Amino acid sequence: MGASVTTGLQMAAARPCIPACQRLLGSRAALPSFARALSTQTGFASCRKTASAGPFVSLNHKRFAVRAMSAHGLPIDLRGKRAFIAGVADDNGYGWAIAKALAAAGAEILVGTWVPALNIFETSLRRGKFDESRKLPDGSLMEITKVYPLDAVFDSPEDVPDDVKANKRYAGSSNWTVKEVAETVKNDFGTIDILVHSLANGPEVKNSLLETSRKGYLAAVSASSYSFISLLQHFLPIMNPGGATISLTYIASERTIPGYGGGMSSAKAALESDTRVLAYEAGRKGKIRVNTISAGPLGSRAAKAIGFIEKMIEYSYVNAPLQKELLADEVGNTAAFLASPLASAITGSTIYVDNGLNTMGLALDSPTLST
């Protein structure tokens, strides 16, 4: 099975919430110092919550939006930049939210979509099914310049086994291995500035590590971490100096999350380690920055593959320092910052976007605390 779009506990992302004001969303309380400075210059637009992720989220909870671009102050300005986002197959994942934030900041958007999902994704785009979620802060619709078929599990045509070649889900598509996609992007556009890895797949994610097969373990690492190395290998030659890459990880890389199995925790640990090594190598070779975002649990259709995503969302809400729903758009806004010149000295870092859950060492809702 090929690399699919990254999801909730890094197996799926939440559908970006789209309130009436159509702003990219984020809590002012959650903003680090650079964004608070930004907010004082750009201003906030308050939006009332329109939907709840669960009964534990108040319908009266207010959110605030920071504009990704501003005509004054300290803007995130990506005009003239081109981004390739690997792992966009619908309008409710991290990759989509990142694409929107980059587009709002002025970047041109190219996406790579898993081959079996390509037809449905392109059809939905053409028929306007994503138009509501394509809306940017200025009211315009995010434009995707080109959609490329991509299966990041395979580096080159020689790596594709016969059963995949014969699979009807791949029929009609060509040039979808990592090497071929990079070459096609080069032929189409010459260069890119931003590379986003929003891919993860663990076929045995419901299995404990003790019950995970070698095949399942290696498949998780191949799709979820080595795919980033492969993408950077092949795209680095066409990335402009000063460019940036961003991947997505999860706290299971460093903490035990029972139920997040099949080798996925190992894959995320590898991804974070590779981020540090590749920051050195790509920095010296191409002046490219390499960072990863450790996002908290977010719910979506794909996250149901894990089986307990709603419980993890509730756990996060109850135990995180910032007691609010985490939004995919907050991950997107962070990615826009990391891709911008404002983050020109940040590389090799894991940036937590999880309402601070990673800092906690004690579950506040533990029954033992009430006895």
Short mmCIF file of the C-alpha atoms (twelve columns), coordinates in Angstrom:
data_MODEL
# 
_entry.id   MODEL 
# 
loop_
_atom_site.group_PDB 
_atom_site.id 
_atom_site.type_symbol 
_atom_site.label_atom_id 
_atom_site.label_alt_id 
_atom_site.label_comp_id 
_atom_site.label_asym_id 
_atom_site.label_seq_id 
_atom_site.Cartn_x 
_atom_site.Cartn_y 
_atom_site.Cartn_z 
_atom_site.pdbx_PDB_model_num 
ATOM 1   C CA . MET A 1   0.000   0.000  0.000   1 
ATOM 2   C CA . GLY A 2   1.370   3.395  -0.920  1 
ATOM 3   C CA . ALA A 3   1.998   6.372  1.283   1 
ATOM 4   C CA . SER A 4   -1.263  8.048  2.111   1 
ATOM 5   C CA . VAL A 5   -2.021  11.444 3.549   1 
ATOM 6   C CA . THR A 6   -0.819  11.851 7.123   1 
ATOM 7   C CA . THR A 7   -3.523  11.455 9.697   1 
ATOM 8   C CA . GLY A 8   -4.674  12.497 13.195  1 
ATOM 9   C CA . LEU A 9   -2.211  11.073 15.668  1 
ATOM 10  C CA . GLN A 10  -0.047  11.520 12.628  1 
ATOM 11  C CA . MET A 11  -2.349  9.220  10.769  1 
ATOM 12  C CA . ALA A 12  -4.980  11.905 10.073  1 
ATOM 13  C CA . ALA A 13  -5.640  15.589 10.483  1 
ATOM 14  C CA . ALA A 14  -8.699  17.525 11.380  1 
ATOM 15  C CA . ARG A 15  -10.993 19.188 8.923   1 
ATOM 16  C CA . PRO A 16  -10.070 22.851 9.143   1 
ATOM 17  C CA . CYS A 17  -12.877 24.674 10.950  1 
ATOM 18  C CA . ILE A 18  -14.386 27.343 8.714   1 
ATOM 19  C CA . PRO A 19  -16.333 29.894 10.749  1 
ATOM 20  C CA . ALA A 20  -18.307 32.705 9.190   1 
ATOM 21  C CA . CYS A 21  -15.381 35.078 9.164   1 
ATOM 22  C CA . GLN A 22  -13.327 32.567 7.134   1 
ATOM 23  C CA . ARG A 23  -10.110 33.313 9.003   1 
ATOM 24  C CA . LEU A 24  -7.170  31.041 9.527   1 
ATOM 25  C CA . LEU A 25  -7.702  30.096 13.144  1 
ATOM 26  C CA . GLY A 26  -5.444  30.072 16.160  1 
ATOM 27  C CA . SER A 27  -5.590  30.887 19.827  1 
ATOM 28  C CA . ARG A 28  -3.854  34.069 20.862  1 
ATOM 29  C CA . ALA A 29  -2.986  32.393 24.127  1 
ATOM 30  C CA . ALA A 30  -1.161  29.682 22.214  1 
ATOM 31  C CA . LEU A 31  0.962   32.047 20.173  1 
ATOM 32  C CA . PRO A 32  4.678   32.230 20.913  1 
ATOM 33  C CA . SER A 33  6.335   35.607 21.283  1 
ATOM 34  C CA . PHE A 34  6.993   36.152 17.587  1 
ATOM 35  C CA . ALA A 35  3.313   35.715 16.749  1 
ATOM 36  C CA . ARG A 36  2.128   37.920 19.603  1 
ATOM 37  C CA . ALA A 37  4.299   40.666 18.154  1 
ATOM 38  C CA . LEU A 38  2.758   39.931 14.781  1 
ATOM 39  C CA . SER A 39  -0.754  40.091 16.186  1 
ATOM 40  C CA . THR A 40  -0.256  43.547 17.669  1 
ATOM 41  C CA . GLN A 41  0.580   44.791 14.196  1 
ATOM 42  C CA . THR A 42  -2.001  42.922 12.149  1 
ATOM 43  C CA . GLY A 43  -4.926  42.817 14.582  1 
ATOM 44  C CA . PHE A 44  -7.241  39.959 15.454  1 
ATOM 45  C CA . ALA A 45  -10.690 39.112 14.185  1 
ATOM 46  C CA . SER A 46  -12.763 37.260 16.741  1 
ATOM 47  C CA . CYS A 47  -14.856 34.329 15.559  1 
ATOM 48  C CA . ARG A 48  -17.398 32.331 17.508  1 
ATOM 49  C CA . LYS A 49  -17.109 28.574 17.375  1 
ATOM 50  C CA . THR A 50  -19.539 27.037 14.888  1 
ATOM 51  C CA . ALA A 51  -19.031 23.364 15.599  1 
ATOM 52  C CA . SER A 52  -17.701 21.248 18.401  1 
ATOM 53  C CA . ALA A 53  -15.225 18.398 18.209  1 
ATOM 54  C CA . GLY A 54  -16.943 16.823 21.186  1 
ATOM 55  C CA . PRO A 55  -19.136 17.484 24.196  1 
ATOM 56  C CA . PHE A 56  -16.171 18.715 26.180  1 
ATOM 57  C CA . VAL A 57  -15.673 21.763 23.925  1 
ATOM 58  C CA . SER A 58  -17.806 24.761 24.799  1 
ATOM 59  C CA . LEU A 59  -19.931 26.198 22.045  1 
ATOM 60  C CA . ASN A 60  -19.218 29.613 23.519  1 
ATOM 61  C CA . HIS A 61  -15.486 29.198 23.217  1 
ATOM 62  C CA . LYS A 62  -14.054 32.116 21.259  1 
ATOM 63  C CA . ARG A 63  -11.144 31.931 18.862  1 
ATOM 64  C CA . PHE A 64  -9.018  34.549 17.302  1 
ATOM 65  C CA . ALA A 65  -7.474  34.698 13.857  1 
ATOM 66  C CA . VAL A 66  -4.119  36.052 12.828  1 
ATOM 67  C CA . ARG A 67  -3.848  37.160 9.253   1 
ATOM 68  C CA . ALA A 68  -1.154  35.271 7.385   1 
ATOM 69  C CA . MET A 69  -0.334  38.420 5.451   1 
ATOM 70  C CA . SER A 70  -0.512  42.082 6.335   1 
ATOM 71  C CA . ALA A 71  0.210   45.262 4.462   1 
ATOM 72  C CA . HIS A 72  2.085   46.562 7.488   1 
ATOM 73  C CA . GLY A 73  3.827   45.339 10.610  1 
ATOM 74  C CA . LEU A 74  5.709   42.036 10.500  1 
ATOM 75  C CA . PRO A 75  4.110   40.019 7.707   1 
ATOM 76  C CA . ILE A 76  4.552   36.418 6.678   1 
ATOM 77  C CA . ASP A 77  5.196   37.155 3.029   1 
ATOM 78  C CA . LEU A 78  5.752   34.229 0.656   1 
ATOM 79  C CA . ARG A 79  4.896   36.025 -2.564  1 
ATOM 80  C CA . GLY A 80  7.090   34.779 -5.394  1 
ATOM 81  C CA . LYS A 81  7.708   31.458 -3.624  1 
ATOM 82  C CA . ARG A 82  6.599   28.065 -4.894  1 
ATOM 83  C CA . ALA A 83  5.642   25.181 -2.589  1 
ATOM 84  C CA . PHE A 84  5.256   21.479 -3.249  1 
ATOM 85  C CA . ILE A 85  3.088   19.740 -0.639  1 
ATOM 86  C CA . ALA A 86  3.274   15.943 -0.707  1 
ATOM 87  C CA . GLY A 87  0.250   14.294 0.847   1 
ATOM 88  C CA . VAL A 88  -2.885  16.230 -0.085  1 
ATOM 89  C CA . ALA A 89  -5.822  14.020 -1.041  1 
ATOM 90  C CA . ASP A 90  -8.816  15.835 0.476   1 
ATOM 91  C CA . ASP A 91  -9.704  19.075 2.229   1 
ATOM 92  C CA . ASN A 92  -9.484  17.923 5.829   1 
ATOM 93  C CA . GLY A 93  -5.858  17.055 6.478   1 
ATOM 94  C CA . TYR A 94  -2.729  18.758 7.712   1 
ATOM 95  C CA . GLY A 95  -1.447  19.030 4.160   1 
ATOM 96  C CA . TRP A 96  -4.540  20.956 3.080   1 
ATOM 97  C CA . ALA A 97  -4.288  23.324 6.053   1 
ATOM 98  C CA . ILE A 98  -0.608  23.947 5.323   1 
ATOM 99  C CA . ALA A 99  -1.359  24.561 1.651   1 
ATOM 100 C CA . LYS A 100 -4.001  27.128 2.619   1 
ATOM 101 C CA . ALA A 101 -1.685  28.971 4.985   1 
ATOM 102 C CA . LEU A 102 1.112   29.077 2.416   1 
ATOM 103 C CA . ALA A 103 -1.345  30.283 -0.232  1 
ATOM 104 C CA . ALA A 104 -2.672  32.962 2.124   1 
ATOM 105 C CA . ALA A 105 0.898   34.173 2.523   1 
ATOM 106 C CA . GLY A 106 1.249   34.434 -1.257  1 
ATOM 107 C CA . ALA A 107 2.979   31.190 -2.258  1 
ATOM 108 C CA . GLU A 108 2.167   29.262 -5.425  1 
ATOM 109 C CA . ILE A 109 0.832   25.809 -4.555  1 
ATOM 110 C CA . LEU A 110 1.701   22.474 -6.160  1 
ATOM 111 C CA . VAL A 111 0.512   19.256 -4.548  1 
ATOM 112 C CA . GLY A 112 1.353   15.579 -4.757  1 
ATOM 113 C CA . THR A 113 -1.613  13.252 -4.308  1 
ATOM 114 C CA . TRP A 114 -1.503  9.527  -3.617  1 
ATOM 115 C CA . VAL A 115 -2.254  7.840  -6.937  1 
ATOM 116 C CA . PRO A 116 -5.331  5.803  -5.860  1 
ATOM 117 C CA . ALA A 117 -6.914  8.989  -4.463  1 
ATOM 118 C CA . LEU A 118 -6.006  11.213 -7.419  1 
ATOM 119 C CA . ASN A 119 -9.182  10.859 -9.483  1 
ATOM 120 C CA . ILE A 120 -11.548 11.567 -6.581  1 
ATOM 121 C CA . PHE A 121 -9.458  14.530 -5.429  1 
ATOM 122 C CA . GLU A 122 -9.246  16.148 -8.854  1 
ATOM 123 C CA . THR A 123 -12.934 15.520 -9.544  1 
ATOM 124 C CA . SER A 124 -13.899 17.120 -6.227  1 
ATOM 125 C CA . LEU A 125 -11.747 20.132 -7.033  1 
ATOM 126 C CA . ARG A 126 -13.310 20.566 -10.485 1 
ATOM 127 C CA . ARG A 127 -16.866 20.230 -9.180  1 
ATOM 128 C CA . GLY A 128 -16.323 22.812 -6.478  1 
ATOM 129 C CA . LYS A 129 -16.783 20.447 -3.548  1 
ATOM 130 C CA . PHE A 130 -13.780 22.027 -1.830  1 
ATOM 131 C CA . ASP A 131 -14.680 25.634 -2.610  1 
ATOM 132 C CA . GLU A 132 -15.880 26.439 0.897   1 
ATOM 133 C CA . SER A 133 -12.706 25.121 2.500   1 
ATOM 134 C CA . ARG A 134 -10.563 26.769 -0.189  1 
ATOM 135 C CA . LYS A 135 -11.537 30.220 1.048   1 
ATOM 136 C CA . LEU A 136 -8.617  32.346 2.214   1 
ATOM 137 C CA . PRO A 137 -8.700  35.252 4.696   1 
ATOM 138 C CA . ASP A 138 -9.191  37.799 1.903   1 
ATOM 139 C CA . GLY A 139 -12.221 35.906 0.562   1 
ATOM 140 C CA . SER A 140 -10.472 34.501 -2.501  1 
ATOM 141 C CA . LEU A 141 -10.123 30.781 -3.170  1 
ATOM 142 C CA . MET A 142 -6.849  28.938 -2.803  1 
ATOM 143 C CA . GLU A 143 -5.523  28.096 -6.239  1 
ATOM 144 C CA . ILE A 144 -3.661  24.818 -6.757  1 
ATOM 145 C CA . THR A 145 -1.519  25.358 -9.824  1 
ATOM 146 C CA . LYS A 146 -1.002  21.667 -10.498 1 
ATOM 147 C CA . VAL A 147 -1.778  18.297 -8.930  1 
ATOM 148 C CA . TYR A 148 0.811   15.548 -9.424  1 
ATOM 149 C CA . PRO A 149 0.190   11.828 -8.922  1 
ATOM 150 C CA . LEU A 150 2.611   10.600 -6.261  1 
ATOM 151 C CA . ASP A 151 3.407   7.431  -4.363  1 
ATOM 152 C CA . ALA A 152 6.361   8.287  -2.139  1 
ATOM 153 C CA . VAL A 153 6.944   4.647  -1.201  1 
ATOM 154 C CA . PHE A 154 8.666   4.197  -4.550  1 
ATOM 155 C CA . ASP A 155 11.804  6.171  -5.418  1 
ATOM 156 C CA . SER A 156 12.007  5.273  -9.115  1 
ATOM 157 C CA . PRO A 157 10.146  3.157  -11.706 1 
ATOM 158 C CA . GLU A 158 12.546  0.285  -11.098 1 
ATOM 159 C CA . ASP A 159 11.286  0.003  -7.517  1 
ATOM 160 C CA . VAL A 160 7.640   -0.554 -8.456  1 
ATOM 161 C CA . PRO A 161 6.627   -4.224 -8.150  1 
ATOM 162 C CA . ASP A 162 4.557   -5.922 -10.825 1 
ATOM 163 C CA . ASP A 163 1.441   -6.197 -8.666  1 
ATOM 164 C CA . VAL A 164 1.363   -2.413 -8.203  1 
ATOM 165 C CA . LYS A 165 1.970   -1.813 -11.895 1 
ATOM 166 C CA . ALA A 166 -0.983  -4.082 -12.668 1 
ATOM 167 C CA . ASN A 167 -3.229  -2.544 -10.007 1 
ATOM 168 C CA . LYS A 168 -6.189  -0.841 -11.660 1 
ATOM 169 C CA . ARG A 169 -6.047  1.927  -9.033  1 
ATOM 170 C CA . TYR A 170 -2.822  3.055  -10.719 1 
ATOM 171 C CA . ALA A 171 -4.153  2.710  -14.254 1 
ATOM 172 C CA . GLY A 172 -4.102  5.914  -16.264 1 
ATOM 173 C CA . SER A 173 -1.416  7.566  -14.147 1 
ATOM 174 C CA . SER A 174 2.259   7.823  -14.987 1 
ATOM 175 C CA . ASN A 175 5.456   9.383  -13.670 1 
ATOM 176 C CA . TRP A 176 4.344   9.065  -10.048 1 
ATOM 177 C CA . THR A 177 7.491   7.801  -8.305  1 
ATOM 178 C CA . VAL A 178 9.459   10.353 -6.291  1 
ATOM 179 C CA . LYS A 179 12.213  10.679 -8.882  1 
ATOM 180 C CA . GLU A 180 9.739   11.128 -11.730 1 
ATOM 181 C CA . VAL A 181 7.660   13.693 -9.864  1 
ATOM 182 C CA . ALA A 182 10.737  15.779 -9.047  1 
ATOM 183 C CA . GLU A 183 11.810  15.643 -12.688 1 
ATOM 184 C CA . THR A 184 8.328   16.626 -13.874 1 
ATOM 185 C CA . VAL A 185 8.168   19.571 -11.455 1 
ATOM 186 C CA . LYS A 186 11.586  20.679 -12.711 1 
ATOM 187 C CA . ASN A 187 10.409  20.495 -16.319 1 
ATOM 188 C CA . ASP A 188 7.187   22.345 -15.497 1 
ATOM 189 C CA . PHE A 189 8.450   25.071 -13.185 1 
ATOM 190 C CA . GLY A 190 12.227  24.881 -12.876 1 
ATOM 191 C CA . THR A 191 12.535  25.321 -9.122  1 
ATOM 192 C CA . ILE A 192 10.634  25.310 -5.833  1 
ATOM 193 C CA . ASP A 193 11.251  27.060 -2.518  1 
ATOM 194 C CA . ILE A 194 9.224   25.031 -0.032  1 
ATOM 195 C CA . LEU A 195 8.866   21.262 0.335   1 
ATOM 196 C CA . VAL A 196 6.232   19.834 2.676   1 
ATOM 197 C CA . HIS A 197 6.074   16.179 3.705   1 
ATOM 198 C CA . SER A 198 2.549   15.373 4.914   1 
ATOM 199 C CA . LEU A 199 2.662   11.617 4.495   1 
ATOM 200 C CA . ALA A 200 2.216   8.680  6.843   1 
ATOM 201 C CA . ASN A 201 0.924   5.162  6.630   1 
ATOM 202 C CA . GLY A 202 1.124   2.225  9.020   1 
ATOM 203 C CA . PRO A 203 -0.767  -0.820 7.763   1 
ATOM 204 C CA . GLU A 204 -0.526  -2.451 11.206  1 
ATOM 205 C CA . VAL A 205 -1.084  0.676  13.314  1 
ATOM 206 C CA . LYS A 206 -3.679  -1.117 15.472  1 
ATOM 207 C CA . ASN A 207 -1.178  -3.817 16.395  1 
ATOM 208 C CA . SER A 208 1.018   -3.465 19.454  1 
ATOM 209 C CA . LEU A 209 4.724   -3.321 18.701  1 
ATOM 210 C CA . LEU A 210 5.112   -6.874 20.033  1 
ATOM 211 C CA . GLU A 211 2.484   -8.000 17.525  1 
ATOM 212 C CA . THR A 212 3.849   -6.031 14.576  1 
ATOM 213 C CA . SER A 213 5.363   -8.013 11.709  1 
ATOM 214 C CA . ARG A 214 8.662   -7.106 10.110  1 
ATOM 215 C CA . LYS A 215 6.772   -6.291 6.912   1 
ATOM 216 C CA . GLY A 216 4.342   -4.000 8.727   1 
ATOM 217 C CA . TYR A 217 7.103   -2.266 10.691  1 
ATOM 218 C CA . LEU A 218 9.238   -1.598 7.618   1 
ATOM 219 C CA . ALA A 219 6.182   -0.434 5.680   1 
ATOM 220 C CA . ALA A 220 5.461   2.177  8.373   1 
ATOM 221 C CA . VAL A 221 9.043   3.443  8.334   1 
ATOM 222 C CA . SER A 222 9.156   3.452  4.532   1 
ATOM 223 C CA . ALA A 223 5.943   5.430  4.070   1 
ATOM 224 C CA . SER A 224 6.207   7.694  7.091   1 
ATOM 225 C CA . SER A 225 9.894   8.584  7.435   1 
ATOM 226 C CA . TYR A 226 12.106  7.359  4.602   1 
ATOM 227 C CA . SER A 227 9.703   8.969  2.148   1 
ATOM 228 C CA . PHE A 228 10.854  12.338 3.502   1 
ATOM 229 C CA . ILE A 229 14.506  11.464 2.859   1 
ATOM 230 C CA . SER A 230 13.616  10.395 -0.667  1 
ATOM 231 C CA . LEU A 231 11.651  13.572 -1.358  1 
ATOM 232 C CA . LEU A 232 14.498  15.760 -0.149  1 
ATOM 233 C CA . GLN A 233 17.065  13.726 -2.087  1 
ATOM 234 C CA . HIS A 234 15.230  14.300 -5.329  1 
ATOM 235 C CA . PHE A 235 13.882  17.816 -4.769  1 
ATOM 236 C CA . LEU A 236 16.986  19.358 -3.199  1 
ATOM 237 C CA . PRO A 237 18.658  19.948 -6.597  1 
ATOM 238 C CA . ILE A 238 15.701  22.095 -7.688  1 
ATOM 239 C CA . MET A 239 15.220  23.989 -4.415  1 
ATOM 240 C CA . ASN A 240 16.319  27.600 -4.323  1 
ATOM 241 C CA . PRO A 241 18.906  28.493 -1.658  1 
ATOM 242 C CA . GLY A 242 17.192  29.797 1.454   1 
ATOM 243 C CA . GLY A 243 14.291  27.402 0.962   1 
ATOM 244 C CA . ALA A 244 12.623  25.319 3.652   1 
ATOM 245 C CA . THR A 245 11.251  21.840 4.214   1 
ATOM 246 C CA . ILE A 246 8.614   20.869 6.765   1 
ATOM 247 C CA . SER A 247 7.408   17.462 7.898   1 
ATOM 248 C CA . LEU A 248 4.858   16.304 10.470  1 
ATOM 249 C CA . THR A 249 5.568   14.185 13.528  1 
ATOM 250 C CA . TYR A 250 3.828   13.162 16.750  1 
ATOM 251 C CA . ILE A 251 4.682   12.922 20.451  1 
ATOM 252 C CA . ALA A 252 4.639   9.093  20.222  1 
ATOM 253 C CA . SER A 253 8.185   9.479  18.900  1 
ATOM 254 C CA . GLU A 254 9.361   10.186 22.458  1 
ATOM 255 C CA . ARG A 255 6.508   9.119  24.755  1 
ATOM 256 C CA . THR A 256 4.609   5.841  24.950  1 
ATOM 257 C CA . ILE A 257 1.146   6.122  23.396  1 
ATOM 258 C CA . PRO A 258 -0.557  2.723  23.823  1 
ATOM 259 C CA . GLY A 259 -2.556  1.925  20.703  1 
ATOM 260 C CA . TYR A 260 -0.334  3.875  18.332  1 
ATOM 261 C CA . GLY A 261 1.406   0.787  17.066  1 
ATOM 262 C CA . GLY A 262 2.549   -1.003 13.966  1 
ATOM 263 C CA . GLY A 263 5.941   0.712  14.077  1 
ATOM 264 C CA . MET A 264 4.460   4.198  13.718  1 
ATOM 265 C CA . SER A 265 6.113   5.456  16.916  1 
ATOM 266 C CA . SER A 266 9.445   4.221  15.593  1 
ATOM 267 C CA . ALA A 267 8.799   5.877  12.243  1 
ATOM 268 C CA . LYS A 268 8.137   9.229  13.920  1 
ATOM 269 C CA . ALA A 269 11.267  8.885  16.057  1 
ATOM 270 C CA . ALA A 270 13.261  8.225  12.899  1 
ATOM 271 C CA . LEU A 271 11.681  11.236 11.202  1 
ATOM 272 C CA . GLU A 272 12.722  13.544 14.042  1 
ATOM 273 C CA . SER A 273 16.258  12.174 14.094  1 
ATOM 274 C CA . ASP A 274 16.476  12.522 10.314  1 
ATOM 275 C CA . THR A 275 15.278  16.123 10.638  1 
ATOM 276 C CA . ARG A 276 18.370  16.995 12.665  1 
ATOM 277 C CA . VAL A 277 20.798  15.165 10.379  1 
ATOM 278 C CA . LEU A 278 19.206  16.497 7.201   1 
ATOM 279 C CA . ALA A 279 19.235  20.027 8.613   1 
ATOM 280 C CA . TYR A 280 23.022  19.783 8.632   1 
ATOM 281 C CA . GLU A 281 23.364  18.057 5.282   1 
ATOM 282 C CA . ALA A 282 20.793  20.100 3.345   1 
ATOM 283 C CA . GLY A 283 21.909  23.279 5.089   1 
ATOM 284 C CA . ARG A 284 25.518  22.827 4.021   1 
ATOM 285 C CA . LYS A 285 24.703  21.486 0.569   1 
ATOM 286 C CA . GLY A 286 21.842  23.742 -0.479  1 
ATOM 287 C CA . LYS A 287 21.244  26.320 2.271   1 
ATOM 288 C CA . ILE A 288 17.908  24.639 2.948   1 
ATOM 289 C CA . ARG A 289 16.251  24.620 6.376   1 
ATOM 290 C CA . VAL A 290 14.711  21.386 7.681   1 
ATOM 291 C CA . ASN A 291 12.119  21.374 10.481  1 
ATOM 292 C CA . THR A 292 9.291   19.175 11.686  1 
ATOM 293 C CA . ILE A 293 6.030   20.030 13.446  1 
ATOM 294 C CA . SER A 294 4.864   17.779 16.285  1 
ATOM 295 C CA . ALA A 295 1.118   18.235 16.145  1 
ATOM 296 C CA . GLY A 296 -1.360  17.188 18.797  1 
ATOM 297 C CA . PRO A 297 -4.304  14.838 18.210  1 
ATOM 298 C CA . LEU A 298 -6.859  16.007 15.686  1 
ATOM 299 C CA . GLY A 299 -9.913  14.171 14.429  1 
ATOM 300 C CA . SER A 300 -10.869 13.334 10.868  1 
ATOM 301 C CA . ARG A 301 -12.326 10.507 8.856   1 
ATOM 302 C CA . ALA A 302 -8.920  8.926  8.333   1 
ATOM 303 C CA . ALA A 303 -8.044  9.153  12.035  1 
ATOM 304 C CA . LYS A 304 -10.705 6.574  12.741  1 
ATOM 305 C CA . ALA A 305 -8.218  4.001  11.449  1 
ATOM 306 C CA . ILE A 306 -6.471  4.278  14.807  1 
ATOM 307 C CA . GLY A 307 -9.669  3.555  16.684  1 
ATOM 308 C CA . PHE A 308 -9.422  5.957  19.628  1 
ATOM 309 C CA . ILE A 309 -8.861  9.407  18.142  1 
ATOM 310 C CA . GLU A 310 -11.880 10.985 19.889  1 
ATOM 311 C CA . LYS A 311 -10.601 9.785  23.254  1 
ATOM 312 C CA . MET A 312 -7.191  11.304 22.516  1 
ATOM 313 C CA . ILE A 313 -8.784  14.627 21.568  1 
ATOM 314 C CA . GLU A 314 -10.709 14.659 24.831  1 
ATOM 315 C CA . TYR A 315 -7.626  13.646 26.805  1 
ATOM 316 C CA . SER A 316 -5.686  16.517 25.229  1 
ATOM 317 C CA . TYR A 317 -8.450  19.003 25.965  1 
ATOM 318 C CA . VAL A 318 -8.633  17.991 29.624  1 
ATOM 319 C CA . ASN A 319 -4.889  17.734 30.280  1 
ATOM 320 C CA . ALA A 320 -3.129  20.272 28.032  1 
ATOM 321 C CA . PRO A 321 -2.072  23.644 29.509  1 
ATOM 322 C CA . LEU A 322 -4.236  25.421 26.931  1 
ATOM 323 C CA . GLN A 323 -7.705  23.967 27.361  1 
ATOM 324 C CA . LYS A 324 -9.089  24.447 23.882  1 
ATOM 325 C CA . GLU A 325 -9.639  22.526 20.690  1 
ATOM 326 C CA . LEU A 326 -6.566  22.166 18.499  1 
ATOM 327 C CA . LEU A 327 -7.152  23.173 14.873  1 
ATOM 328 C CA . ALA A 328 -5.446  22.015 11.691  1 
ATOM 329 C CA . ASP A 329 -5.159  25.684 10.726  1 
ATOM 330 C CA . GLU A 330 -2.882  26.266 13.717  1 
ATOM 331 C CA . VAL A 331 -0.505  23.704 12.267  1 
ATOM 332 C CA . GLY A 332 -0.833  25.448 8.891   1 
ATOM 333 C CA . ASN A 333 -0.005  28.839 10.392  1 
ATOM 334 C CA . THR A 334 3.075   27.405 12.086  1 
ATOM 335 C CA . ALA A 335 4.202   25.893 8.791   1 
ATOM 336 C CA . ALA A 336 3.802   29.261 7.051   1 
ATOM 337 C CA . PHE A 337 6.011   30.861 9.698   1 
ATOM 338 C CA . LEU A 338 8.665   28.128 9.397   1 
ATOM 339 C CA . ALA A 339 8.683   28.497 5.611   1 
ATOM 340 C CA . SER A 340 9.081   32.262 5.805   1 
ATOM 341 C CA . PRO A 341 12.139  34.494 6.217   1 
ATOM 342 C CA . LEU A 342 10.950  35.152 9.782   1 
ATOM 343 C CA . ALA A 343 12.288  31.669 10.626  1 
ATOM 344 C CA . SER A 344 15.564  32.076 8.730   1 
ATOM 345 C CA . ALA A 345 17.659  30.899 11.702  1 
ATOM 346 C CA . ILE A 346 15.477  27.940 12.669  1 
ATOM 347 C CA . THR A 347 16.512  24.519 11.388  1 
ATOM 348 C CA . GLY A 348 16.802  20.991 12.717  1 
ATOM 349 C CA . SER A 349 13.992  21.675 15.173  1 
ATOM 350 C CA . THR A 350 10.870  19.883 16.325  1 
ATOM 351 C CA . ILE A 351 8.173   22.512 16.879  1 
ATOM 352 C CA . TYR A 352 5.302   21.471 19.129  1 
ATOM 353 C CA . VAL A 353 1.808   22.587 18.135  1 
ATOM 354 C CA . ASP A 354 -0.301  20.718 20.665  1 
ATOM 355 C CA . ASN A 355 -1.637  23.275 23.156  1 
ATOM 356 C CA . GLY A 356 1.357   22.368 25.324  1 
ATOM 357 C CA . LEU A 357 0.349   18.755 25.929  1 
ATOM 358 C CA . ASN A 358 3.950   17.630 25.396  1 
ATOM 359 C CA . THR A 359 5.021   19.459 28.558  1 
ATOM 360 C CA . MET A 360 2.730   17.509 30.877  1 
ATOM 361 C CA . GLY A 361 3.964   14.642 33.029  1 
ATOM 362 C CA . LEU A 362 0.755   13.987 34.922  1 
ATOM 363 C CA . ALA A 363 -2.744  13.259 33.640  1 
ATOM 364 C CA . LEU A 364 -5.023  15.641 35.505  1 
ATOM 365 C CA . ASP A 365 -8.070  13.465 34.816  1 
ATOM 366 C CA . SER A 366 -6.456  10.376 36.330  1 
ATOM 367 C CA . PRO A 367 -8.862  8.622  38.723  1 
ATOM 368 C CA . THR A 368 -6.032  8.295  41.230  1 
ATOM 369 C CA . LEU A 369 -6.010  12.072 41.733  1 
ATOM 370 C CA . SER A 370 -9.612  12.061 42.916  1 
ATOM 371 C CA . THR A 371 -9.221  9.337  45.529  1 
# 
